[in-house]
Coordinates of C-alpha atoms in Angstrom, one line a residue:
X340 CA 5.7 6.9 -14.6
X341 CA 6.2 3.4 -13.0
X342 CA 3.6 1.1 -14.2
X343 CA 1.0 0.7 -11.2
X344 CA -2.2 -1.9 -11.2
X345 CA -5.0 -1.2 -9.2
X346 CA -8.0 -3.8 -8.3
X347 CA -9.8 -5.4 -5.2
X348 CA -12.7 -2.6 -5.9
X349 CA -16.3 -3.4 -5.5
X350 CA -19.7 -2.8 -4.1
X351 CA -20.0 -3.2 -0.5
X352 CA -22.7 -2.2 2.0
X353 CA -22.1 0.6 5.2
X354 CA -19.7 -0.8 7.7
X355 CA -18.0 -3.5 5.7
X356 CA -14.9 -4.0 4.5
X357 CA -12.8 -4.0 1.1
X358 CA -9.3 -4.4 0.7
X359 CA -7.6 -3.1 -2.5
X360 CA -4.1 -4.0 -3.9
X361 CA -1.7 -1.9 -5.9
X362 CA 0.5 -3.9 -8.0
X363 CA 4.2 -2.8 -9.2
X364 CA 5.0 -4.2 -12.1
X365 CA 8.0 -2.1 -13.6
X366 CA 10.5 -2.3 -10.4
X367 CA 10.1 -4.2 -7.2
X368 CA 9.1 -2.7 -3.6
X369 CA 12.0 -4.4 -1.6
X370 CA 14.6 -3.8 -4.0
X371 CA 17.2 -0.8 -3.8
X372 CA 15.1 2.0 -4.6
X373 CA 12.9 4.2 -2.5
X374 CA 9.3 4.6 -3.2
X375 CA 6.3 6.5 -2.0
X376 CA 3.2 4.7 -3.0
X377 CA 0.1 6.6 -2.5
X378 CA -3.5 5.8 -3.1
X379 CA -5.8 8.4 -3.9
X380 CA -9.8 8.7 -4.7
X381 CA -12.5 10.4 -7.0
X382 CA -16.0 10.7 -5.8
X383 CA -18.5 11.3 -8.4
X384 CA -18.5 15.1 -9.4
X385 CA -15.5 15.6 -6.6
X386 CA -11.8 16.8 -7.3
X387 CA -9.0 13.7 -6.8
X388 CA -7.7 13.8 -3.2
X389 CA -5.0 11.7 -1.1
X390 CA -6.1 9.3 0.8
X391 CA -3.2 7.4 2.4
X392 CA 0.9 7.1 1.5
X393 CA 3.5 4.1 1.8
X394 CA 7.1 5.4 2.4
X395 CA 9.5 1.9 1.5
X396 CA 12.8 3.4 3.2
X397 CA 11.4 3.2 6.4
X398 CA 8.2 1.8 6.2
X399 CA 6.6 5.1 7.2
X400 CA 2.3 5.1 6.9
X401 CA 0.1 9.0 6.2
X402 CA -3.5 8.9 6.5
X403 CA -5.7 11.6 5.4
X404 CA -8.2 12.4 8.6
X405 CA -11.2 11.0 7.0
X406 CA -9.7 7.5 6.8
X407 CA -7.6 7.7 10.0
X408 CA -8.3 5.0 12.2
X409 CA -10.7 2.6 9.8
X410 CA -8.0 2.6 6.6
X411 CA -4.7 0.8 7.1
X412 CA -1.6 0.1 4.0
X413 CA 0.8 -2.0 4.0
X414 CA 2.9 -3.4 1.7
X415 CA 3.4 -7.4 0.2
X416 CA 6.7 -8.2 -0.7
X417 CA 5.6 -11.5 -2.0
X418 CA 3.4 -9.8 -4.2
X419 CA 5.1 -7.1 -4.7
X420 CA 1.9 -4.7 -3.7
X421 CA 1.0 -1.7 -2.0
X422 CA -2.4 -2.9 -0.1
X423 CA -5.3 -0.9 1.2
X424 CA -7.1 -2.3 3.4
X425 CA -10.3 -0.2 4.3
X426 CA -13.0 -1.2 7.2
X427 CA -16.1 0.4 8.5
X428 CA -16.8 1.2 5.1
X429 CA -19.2 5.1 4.8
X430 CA -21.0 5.8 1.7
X431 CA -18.6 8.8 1.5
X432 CA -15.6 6.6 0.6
X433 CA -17.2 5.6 -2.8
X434 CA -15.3 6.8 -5.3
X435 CA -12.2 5.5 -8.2
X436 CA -9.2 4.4 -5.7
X437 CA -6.0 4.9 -8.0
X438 CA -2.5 4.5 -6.4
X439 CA 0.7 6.4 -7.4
X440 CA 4.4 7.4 -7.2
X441 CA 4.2 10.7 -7.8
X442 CA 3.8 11.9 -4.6
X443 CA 6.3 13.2 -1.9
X444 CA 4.2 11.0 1.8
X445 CA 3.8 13.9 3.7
X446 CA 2.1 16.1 1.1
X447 CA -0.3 13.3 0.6
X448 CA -3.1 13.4 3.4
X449 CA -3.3 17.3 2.7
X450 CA -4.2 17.1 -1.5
X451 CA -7.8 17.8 -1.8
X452 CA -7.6 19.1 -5.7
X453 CA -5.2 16.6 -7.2
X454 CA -5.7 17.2 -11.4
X455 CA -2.0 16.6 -12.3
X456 CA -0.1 13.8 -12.1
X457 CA 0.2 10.4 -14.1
X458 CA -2.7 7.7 -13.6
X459 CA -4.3 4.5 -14.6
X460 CA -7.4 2.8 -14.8
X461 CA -8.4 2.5 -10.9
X462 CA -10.4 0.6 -9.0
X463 CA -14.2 1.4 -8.4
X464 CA -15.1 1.1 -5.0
X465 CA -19.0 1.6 -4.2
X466 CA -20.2 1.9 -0.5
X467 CA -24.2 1.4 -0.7
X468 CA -26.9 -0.6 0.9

């Protein structure tokens, strides 16, 4: 498992905004291998699901349909991070955002019962007024 560093969580009221990163630190984004970074969530008492995917060989973007539209990644080659970027914040989107490799793009949008898989810490994110 590629050693990936979540933060930019935090507690934010309905309709704002939060923008997490996903930090590489064991190989580098624009270097000569291919990568699919995806984040995914827990909500409280909920299975993990996919949330949205990064494809680096040709900068390809998934979305599950829940975020569609209000979510948007993208990837800092400076920083060598896999950004979220998440507006018009629900209450439903509270949950531990973890990012990955472990994950074919495609496939991500669809898992709704993710217990497999290797994972780190996360990033709490907590939409509430």
């Amino acid at each position: 498992q590629e050693q990936l560093v979540e933060s930019g969580g935090g507690l934010v009221q309905p309709g704002g905004s939060l923008k997490l990163s996903c930090l590489a630190r064991a190989f580098t984004l624009d270097g000569p291998n291919y990568y699919n970074i995806a984040w995914f969530r827990q909500a409280p008492g909920k299975e993990r699901e996919g949330v949205s995917c990064l494809r680096t060989h040709d900068e390809s973007t998934f979305y599950s349909d829940s975020v569609k539209g209000r979510f948007t990644i993208s990837r800092d080659n400076l920083k060598n991070t896999v950004d979220l970027q998440m507006n018009s914040l629900k209450p439903e989107d509270t949950g531990i955002y973890y990012c990955t490799v472990d994950f074919p793009c495609d496939a991500v949008p669809h898992l709704t019962s993710v217990d497999y898989g290797s994972w780190g810490q996360g990033t709490q994110v907590t939409v509430s007024s």
